[in-house]
Amino acid sequence: MEFRHLGRSGLLVSEISYGNWITHGSQVEEEAATACVRAALDTGITTFDTADVYAGTKAEEVLGRALKGERREGLEIFTKVFWPTGPGRNDRGLSRKHIMESINGSLRRLQTDYVDLYQAHRYDYSTPLEETMEAFADIVHSGKAHYIGVSEWKASQIRAAHALARELRIPLVSNQPQYSMLWRVIEAEVIPTSEELGVGQIVWSPMAQGVLSGKYLPGQPPPAGSRATDEKSGAGFIARFMTDEVLTRVQRLKPLAEQAGLSMAQLAVAWVLQNPNISSAIIGASRPEQVHDNVKAAGVKLDADLLKAIDEIVEPVTERDPAKTESPAQRP
């Protein structure tokens, strides 16, 4: 495993991290989820990402039990706050009330005294940014989180939050956006702003919800039991990539992966890690062998000719519009 600094902070994270958005507490049984966490640890992954909303808070519980007994100082545990976690009017958003209650719930479920990174899961237009950042500052100063991050925030929002974080003397060090060969909306504005401010990206869906693994074929129904057939595991989200044009072009990547000595999934993960502003790429898994396969993308260097060939194939179906950041349809 290779390690990178999270932005310009001193925190080192595994360049491939393990996330449990869809799997833990919902798609797979706890025994299988725990086996995937053990596989991640065995392959050198030390960074684990979750959120209070995943599986209605159950994902945090599963991860907490799976990591129990591990040396806490050897792990980087990330979680998030924003989406509804209860039926009440204040069980959502980035108000001081919800943030303060949510961090305590997350720590209890994760069975830890602190998280290494606490992230605003989306931007809250109904709460003053000052209120949100002051609540985060109190959490950092109380020792319940070491660093602060955001997820799917626009460049202007990251800049405003970063300025407040400096005033409040807390480290806002990361953003968690979707990023893959097919979804590059952060390249135009978010990445340049983040590079300027010292903010690193922890990217989700580097395989475009599994589409870049090559398992979905144009003109054919999705394999039984795959993510594209399961409403609970993001079938609605993956739909944007499930066109014959996209799937046909993805199949054309296979010879390039073979040329590089990589599986399609490994090529997809390695591709996002070529961007120096990417601190870590999040992978998920329902089986341990998926973890063992994907982690082989760590440390891979793709040459310029290969990167150019990839661009030539996927460019016609690549989404680059920065306005697509924080699309309501995105919810990991």
Short mmCIF file of C-alpha atoms in Angstrom, two decimals:
data_model
loop_
_atom_site.label_atom_id
_atom_site.label_comp_id
_atom_site.label_asym_id
_atom_site.label_seq_id
_atom_site.Cartn_x
_atom_site.Cartn_y
_atom_site.Cartn_z
CA MET A 1 0.00 0.00 0.00
CA GLU A 2 1.11 3.54 -0.76
CA PHE A 3 0.21 6.51 1.46
CA ARG A 4 -0.48 10.15 0.69
CA HIS A 5 -0.99 13.30 2.72
CA LEU A 6 -4.59 14.43 3.02
CA GLY A 7 -4.29 17.77 1.28
CA ARG A 8 -1.47 19.81 2.79
CA SER A 9 -2.15 18.39 6.24
CA GLY A 10 0.25 16.13 8.08
CA LEU A 11 -2.29 13.28 8.08
CA LEU A 12 -1.26 10.30 5.97
CA VAL A 13 -3.99 8.12 4.48
CA SER A 14 -3.85 4.94 2.43
CA GLU A 15 -4.21 5.96 -1.20
CA ILE A 16 -6.93 3.35 -1.49
CA SER A 17 -9.51 3.60 1.27
CA TYR A 18 -12.42 1.34 2.14
CA GLY A 19 -15.97 2.72 2.13
CA ASN A 20 -19.26 1.14 3.16
CA TRP A 21 -21.91 3.35 1.56
CA ILE A 22 -23.96 0.61 -0.07
CA THR A 23 -22.75 -2.65 1.40
CA HIS A 24 -22.60 -2.62 5.19
CA GLY A 25 -25.91 -2.97 6.99
CA SER A 26 -27.92 -3.30 3.79
CA GLN A 27 -26.69 -5.16 0.70
CA VAL A 28 -24.56 -7.83 2.38
CA GLU A 29 -24.74 -9.70 5.66
CA GLU A 30 -22.56 -8.54 8.54
CA GLU A 31 -20.33 -11.60 8.37
CA ALA A 32 -19.46 -10.80 4.75
CA ALA A 33 -19.03 -7.11 5.53
CA THR A 34 -16.62 -7.95 8.35
CA ALA A 35 -14.68 -10.26 6.04
CA CYS A 36 -14.28 -7.36 3.58
CA VAL A 37 -12.97 -5.09 6.35
CA ARG A 38 -10.50 -7.80 7.40
CA ALA A 39 -9.38 -8.11 3.76
CA ALA A 40 -8.88 -4.35 3.61
CA LEU A 41 -6.73 -4.43 6.73
CA ASP A 42 -4.76 -7.42 5.39
CA THR A 43 -3.95 -5.54 2.17
CA GLY A 44 -2.64 -2.49 4.04
CA ILE A 45 -5.69 -0.23 3.90
CA THR A 46 -5.82 1.91 7.03
CA THR A 47 -8.41 4.51 5.97
CA PHE A 48 -12.11 3.72 6.38
CA ASP A 49 -14.95 5.98 5.25
CA THR A 50 -18.59 5.84 6.31
CA ALA A 51 -21.51 8.16 7.15
CA ASP A 52 -24.30 8.30 9.68
CA VAL A 53 -26.96 8.02 6.94
CA TYR A 54 -25.62 4.84 5.36
CA ALA A 55 -28.12 2.02 5.91
CA GLY A 56 -29.96 4.26 8.36
CA THR A 57 -26.97 4.42 10.78
CA LYS A 58 -26.39 0.63 10.63
CA ALA A 59 -23.27 0.96 8.46
CA GLU A 60 -21.42 2.83 11.21
CA GLU A 61 -22.38 0.12 13.69
CA VAL A 62 -21.11 -2.65 11.41
CA LEU A 63 -17.83 -0.83 10.80
CA GLY A 64 -17.38 -0.18 14.50
CA ARG A 65 -17.78 -3.85 15.32
CA ALA A 66 -15.54 -4.92 12.42
CA LEU A 67 -12.69 -2.65 13.58
CA LYS A 68 -13.05 -3.47 17.28
CA GLY A 69 -9.75 -4.65 18.72
CA GLU A 70 -7.61 -2.92 16.10
CA ARG A 71 -5.01 -0.42 17.27
CA ARG A 72 -6.94 2.84 17.02
CA GLU A 73 -3.86 4.95 16.35
CA GLY A 74 -3.12 2.85 13.28
CA LEU A 75 -6.45 3.66 11.63
CA GLU A 76 -7.97 6.72 9.97
CA ILE A 77 -11.74 6.64 10.46
CA PHE A 78 -13.91 9.10 8.54
CA THR A 79 -17.63 9.77 8.83
CA LYS A 80 -20.13 12.41 7.69
CA VAL A 81 -23.15 14.45 8.72
CA PHE A 82 -26.02 16.09 6.77
CA TRP A 83 -28.62 13.63 5.47
CA PRO A 84 -31.65 12.68 7.62
CA THR A 85 -31.00 10.23 10.43
CA GLY A 86 -34.43 10.44 12.03
CA PRO A 87 -38.00 11.68 11.52
CA GLY A 88 -37.62 15.03 13.26
CA ARG A 89 -37.28 18.45 11.66
CA ASN A 90 -33.80 18.83 13.14
CA ASP A 91 -32.59 15.31 12.31
CA ARG A 92 -30.89 16.61 9.16
CA GLY A 93 -28.74 19.41 7.79
CA LEU A 94 -25.77 21.26 9.23
CA SER A 95 -27.35 23.15 12.10
CA ARG A 96 -25.42 23.25 15.35
CA LYS A 97 -28.05 21.02 16.96
CA HIS A 98 -27.85 18.30 14.32
CA ILE A 99 -24.04 18.38 14.09
CA MET A 100 -23.56 18.13 17.85
CA GLU A 101 -26.05 15.31 18.21
CA SER A 102 -24.76 13.51 15.15
CA ILE A 103 -21.10 13.40 16.18
CA ASN A 104 -22.05 11.82 19.50
CA GLY A 105 -24.20 9.22 17.74
CA SER A 106 -21.47 8.42 15.23
CA LEU A 107 -18.82 7.99 17.92
CA ARG A 108 -21.12 5.67 19.88
CA ARG A 109 -21.87 3.52 16.85
CA LEU A 110 -18.23 3.44 15.71
CA GLN A 111 -17.08 2.58 19.25
CA THR A 112 -14.39 5.24 19.27
CA ASP A 113 -13.65 8.43 21.19
CA TYR A 114 -12.88 10.43 18.04
CA VAL A 115 -12.93 10.34 14.26
CA ASP A 116 -9.93 11.39 12.25
CA LEU A 117 -12.07 13.29 9.74
CA TYR A 118 -15.62 14.65 10.15
CA GLN A 119 -17.21 15.68 6.87
CA ALA A 120 -20.16 17.86 5.86
CA HIS A 121 -21.93 15.43 3.55
CA ARG A 122 -23.46 18.20 1.43
CA TYR A 123 -23.73 22.00 1.59
CA ASP A 124 -26.67 23.22 3.69
CA TYR A 125 -28.35 26.22 2.07
CA SER A 126 -30.76 26.61 5.00
CA THR A 127 -28.09 27.07 7.70
CA PRO A 128 -25.58 29.95 7.91
CA LEU A 129 -22.12 28.68 7.03
CA GLU A 130 -20.78 30.47 10.13
CA GLU A 131 -23.03 28.36 12.37
CA THR A 132 -21.88 25.15 10.72
CA MET A 133 -18.19 25.98 10.92
CA GLU A 134 -18.42 27.14 14.54
CA ALA A 135 -20.02 23.82 15.46
CA PHE A 136 -17.24 21.96 13.64
CA ALA A 137 -14.69 24.08 15.49
CA ASP A 138 -16.16 23.07 18.84
CA ILE A 139 -16.00 19.41 17.80
CA VAL A 140 -12.34 19.71 16.81
CA HIS A 141 -11.39 21.67 19.91
CA SER A 142 -13.16 19.11 22.11
CA GLY A 143 -11.10 16.31 20.56
CA LYS A 144 -14.01 14.49 18.93
CA ALA A 145 -12.54 15.01 15.43
CA HIS A 146 -9.01 15.78 14.32
CA TYR A 147 -9.78 17.27 10.90
CA ILE A 148 -12.78 18.64 9.00
CA GLY A 149 -13.81 17.94 5.43
CA VAL A 150 -16.71 18.45 3.04
CA SER A 151 -18.34 16.34 0.34
CA GLU A 152 -19.61 17.45 -3.06
CA TRP A 153 -19.17 21.16 -2.31
CA LYS A 154 -18.66 23.65 -5.11
CA ALA A 155 -15.36 25.52 -5.42
CA SER A 156 -16.85 28.77 -4.08
CA GLN A 157 -18.30 26.95 -1.07
CA ILE A 158 -15.01 25.25 -0.30
CA ARG A 159 -13.24 28.62 -0.48
CA ALA A 160 -15.71 30.28 1.91
CA ALA A 161 -15.56 27.41 4.40
CA HIS A 162 -11.77 27.29 4.25
CA ALA A 163 -11.55 31.00 5.10
CA LEU A 164 -13.80 30.52 8.14
CA ALA A 165 -11.83 27.44 9.19
CA ARG A 166 -8.63 29.48 9.25
CA GLU A 167 -10.30 32.13 11.40
CA LEU A 168 -11.53 29.43 13.78
CA ARG A 169 -8.13 27.71 13.78
CA ILE A 170 -9.36 24.32 12.60
CA PRO A 171 -7.99 22.22 9.71
CA LEU A 172 -10.39 21.90 6.77
CA VAL A 173 -8.33 19.55 4.65
CA SER A 174 -10.53 17.55 2.29
CA ASN A 175 -13.42 17.27 -0.13
CA GLN A 176 -15.15 14.01 -1.07
CA PRO A 177 -16.48 14.19 -4.64
CA GLN A 178 -17.44 11.65 -7.24
CA TYR A 179 -14.58 11.21 -9.72
CA SER A 180 -13.83 8.70 -12.46
CA MET A 181 -12.88 8.50 -16.14
CA LEU A 182 -16.57 9.09 -16.91
CA TRP A 183 -17.34 11.77 -14.29
CA ARG A 184 -14.81 14.61 -14.23
CA VAL A 185 -16.88 17.59 -13.10
CA ILE A 186 -14.35 18.56 -10.40
CA GLU A 187 -11.48 19.14 -12.83
CA ALA A 188 -12.50 22.61 -14.04
CA GLU A 189 -13.07 24.43 -10.74
CA VAL A 190 -12.92 22.26 -7.61
CA ILE A 191 -9.45 20.82 -8.14
CA PRO A 192 -7.71 24.13 -8.98
CA THR A 193 -9.31 25.78 -5.94
CA SER A 194 -8.42 22.83 -3.73
CA GLU A 195 -4.81 22.82 -4.91
CA GLU A 196 -4.57 26.51 -4.07
CA LEU A 197 -6.03 26.02 -0.58
CA GLY A 198 -4.27 22.78 0.29
CA VAL A 199 -7.44 20.67 0.22
CA GLY A 200 -7.17 17.05 -0.95
CA GLN A 201 -9.81 14.93 -2.65
CA ILE A 202 -11.06 11.62 -1.24
CA VAL A 203 -12.95 10.40 -4.27
CA TRP A 204 -15.90 8.05 -4.39
CA SER A 205 -17.08 5.84 -7.23
CA PRO A 206 -13.74 5.65 -9.08
CA MET A 207 -15.25 2.74 -11.02
CA ALA A 208 -18.45 4.64 -11.89
CA GLN A 209 -20.53 2.33 -9.71
CA GLY A 210 -18.89 -0.72 -11.27
CA VAL A 211 -19.47 0.26 -14.90
CA LEU A 212 -15.72 0.68 -15.48
CA SER A 213 -15.14 -2.90 -14.35
CA GLY A 214 -16.46 -3.92 -17.76
CA LYS A 215 -19.06 -6.36 -16.39
CA TYR A 216 -21.99 -4.53 -18.01
CA LEU A 217 -22.26 -5.21 -21.73
CA PRO A 218 -24.03 -3.08 -24.34
CA GLY A 219 -27.32 -4.50 -25.57
CA GLN A 220 -27.50 -7.03 -22.73
CA PRO A 221 -29.35 -6.96 -19.39
CA PRO A 222 -27.24 -6.40 -16.26
CA PRO A 223 -25.95 -9.57 -14.57
CA ALA A 224 -28.32 -10.95 -11.95
CA GLY A 225 -27.51 -9.66 -8.50
CA SER A 226 -25.40 -6.77 -9.78
CA ARG A 227 -25.71 -3.23 -8.49
CA ALA A 228 -27.68 -2.17 -11.56
CA THR A 229 -30.48 -4.61 -10.64
CA ASP A 230 -30.77 -3.75 -6.95
CA GLU A 231 -32.69 -0.60 -6.02
CA LYS A 232 -31.21 -0.69 -2.50
CA SER A 233 -27.68 -0.62 -3.88
CA GLY A 234 -27.85 2.36 -6.20
CA ALA A 235 -29.59 1.14 -9.35
CA GLY A 236 -31.10 4.59 -9.84
CA PHE A 237 -27.72 6.23 -9.46
CA ILE A 238 -25.90 3.93 -11.90
CA ALA A 239 -28.53 4.49 -14.60
CA ARG A 240 -26.72 7.53 -16.03
CA PHE A 241 -23.86 5.27 -17.11
CA MET A 242 -25.99 2.38 -18.40
CA THR A 243 -26.34 3.48 -22.00
CA ASP A 244 -25.12 1.45 -24.95
CA GLU A 245 -22.83 4.30 -26.00
CA VAL A 246 -21.09 4.41 -22.62
CA LEU A 247 -20.90 0.62 -22.26
CA THR A 248 -19.52 0.21 -25.77
CA ARG A 249 -16.73 2.68 -25.09
CA VAL A 250 -15.94 1.06 -21.75
CA GLN A 251 -15.45 -2.27 -23.55
CA ARG A 252 -12.86 -0.56 -25.75
CA LEU A 253 -10.77 0.04 -22.63
CA LYS A 254 -10.13 -3.69 -22.16
CA PRO A 255 -7.09 -3.90 -24.48
CA LEU A 256 -5.57 -0.89 -22.70
CA ALA A 257 -6.01 -2.58 -19.31
CA GLU A 258 -4.41 -5.74 -20.66
CA GLN A 259 -1.55 -3.70 -22.08
CA ALA A 260 -0.94 -2.24 -18.62
CA GLY A 261 -1.20 -5.65 -16.96
CA LEU A 262 -4.27 -4.57 -15.00
CA SER A 263 -7.87 -5.63 -14.62
CA MET A 264 -10.48 -3.13 -15.77
CA ALA A 265 -11.28 -2.27 -12.16
CA GLN A 266 -7.62 -1.76 -11.32
CA LEU A 267 -7.19 0.51 -14.33
CA ALA A 268 -10.14 2.64 -13.22
CA VAL A 269 -8.81 3.08 -9.68
CA ALA A 270 -5.25 3.66 -10.86
CA TRP A 271 -6.51 6.31 -13.30
CA VAL A 272 -7.98 8.54 -10.58
CA LEU A 273 -4.80 8.20 -8.53
CA GLN A 274 -2.75 9.73 -11.34
CA ASN A 275 -4.20 13.13 -10.37
CA PRO A 276 -1.87 14.62 -7.71
CA ASN A 277 -4.77 16.35 -5.92
CA ILE A 278 -6.35 12.97 -5.16
CA SER A 279 -5.37 11.86 -1.68
CA SER A 280 -7.32 8.61 -1.69
CA ALA A 281 -9.77 6.62 -3.83
CA ILE A 282 -12.61 4.89 -2.01
CA ILE A 283 -13.45 1.34 -2.96
CA GLY A 284 -16.38 -0.72 -1.72
CA ALA A 285 -16.85 -4.46 -1.79
CA SER A 286 -19.34 -7.22 -1.11
CA ARG A 287 -16.68 -9.95 -1.27
CA PRO A 288 -13.09 -10.02 0.09
CA GLU A 289 -11.66 -10.97 -3.31
CA GLN A 290 -12.89 -7.65 -4.70
CA VAL A 291 -10.78 -5.84 -2.11
CA HIS A 292 -7.71 -7.92 -2.94
CA ASP A 293 -8.18 -7.20 -6.65
CA ASN A 294 -8.82 -3.47 -6.41
CA VAL A 295 -6.00 -2.74 -3.99
CA LYS A 296 -3.49 -3.78 -6.65
CA ALA A 297 -4.06 -0.35 -8.21
CA ALA A 298 -2.02 1.18 -5.39
CA GLY A 299 1.29 2.59 -6.55
CA VAL A 300 0.56 2.00 -10.25
CA LYS A 301 1.93 4.64 -12.62
CA LEU A 302 0.20 4.98 -15.98
CA ASP A 303 2.29 6.41 -18.80
CA ALA A 304 1.26 9.45 -20.82
CA ASP A 305 0.46 7.48 -23.98
CA LEU A 306 -1.91 5.21 -22.07
CA LEU A 307 -3.66 8.15 -20.42
CA LYS A 308 -4.06 9.82 -23.83
CA ALA A 309 -5.52 6.63 -25.32
CA ILE A 310 -8.02 6.39 -22.45
CA ASP A 311 -9.09 9.99 -23.00
CA GLU A 312 -9.62 9.42 -26.70
CA ILE A 313 -11.95 6.51 -26.00
CA VAL A 314 -14.09 7.98 -23.21
CA GLU A 315 -14.13 11.69 -24.07
CA PRO A 316 -17.42 11.60 -26.02
CA VAL A 317 -19.24 10.16 -22.99
CA THR A 318 -17.35 11.96 -20.22
CA GLU A 319 -19.27 14.41 -18.03
CA ARG A 320 -17.25 17.57 -17.31
CA ASP A 321 -19.89 20.20 -16.46
CA PRO A 322 -18.89 21.75 -13.09
CA ALA A 323 -22.54 22.62 -12.49
CA LYS A 324 -23.16 18.88 -11.98
CA THR A 325 -21.30 19.07 -8.65
CA GLU A 326 -23.67 18.24 -5.78
CA SER A 327 -26.40 16.99 -8.12
CA PRO A 328 -29.43 16.01 -6.00
CA ALA A 329 -29.23 12.53 -7.51
CA GLN A 330 -25.83 12.01 -5.91
CA ARG A 331 -26.06 10.59 -2.46
CA PRO A 332 -23.11 8.55 -1.17
#
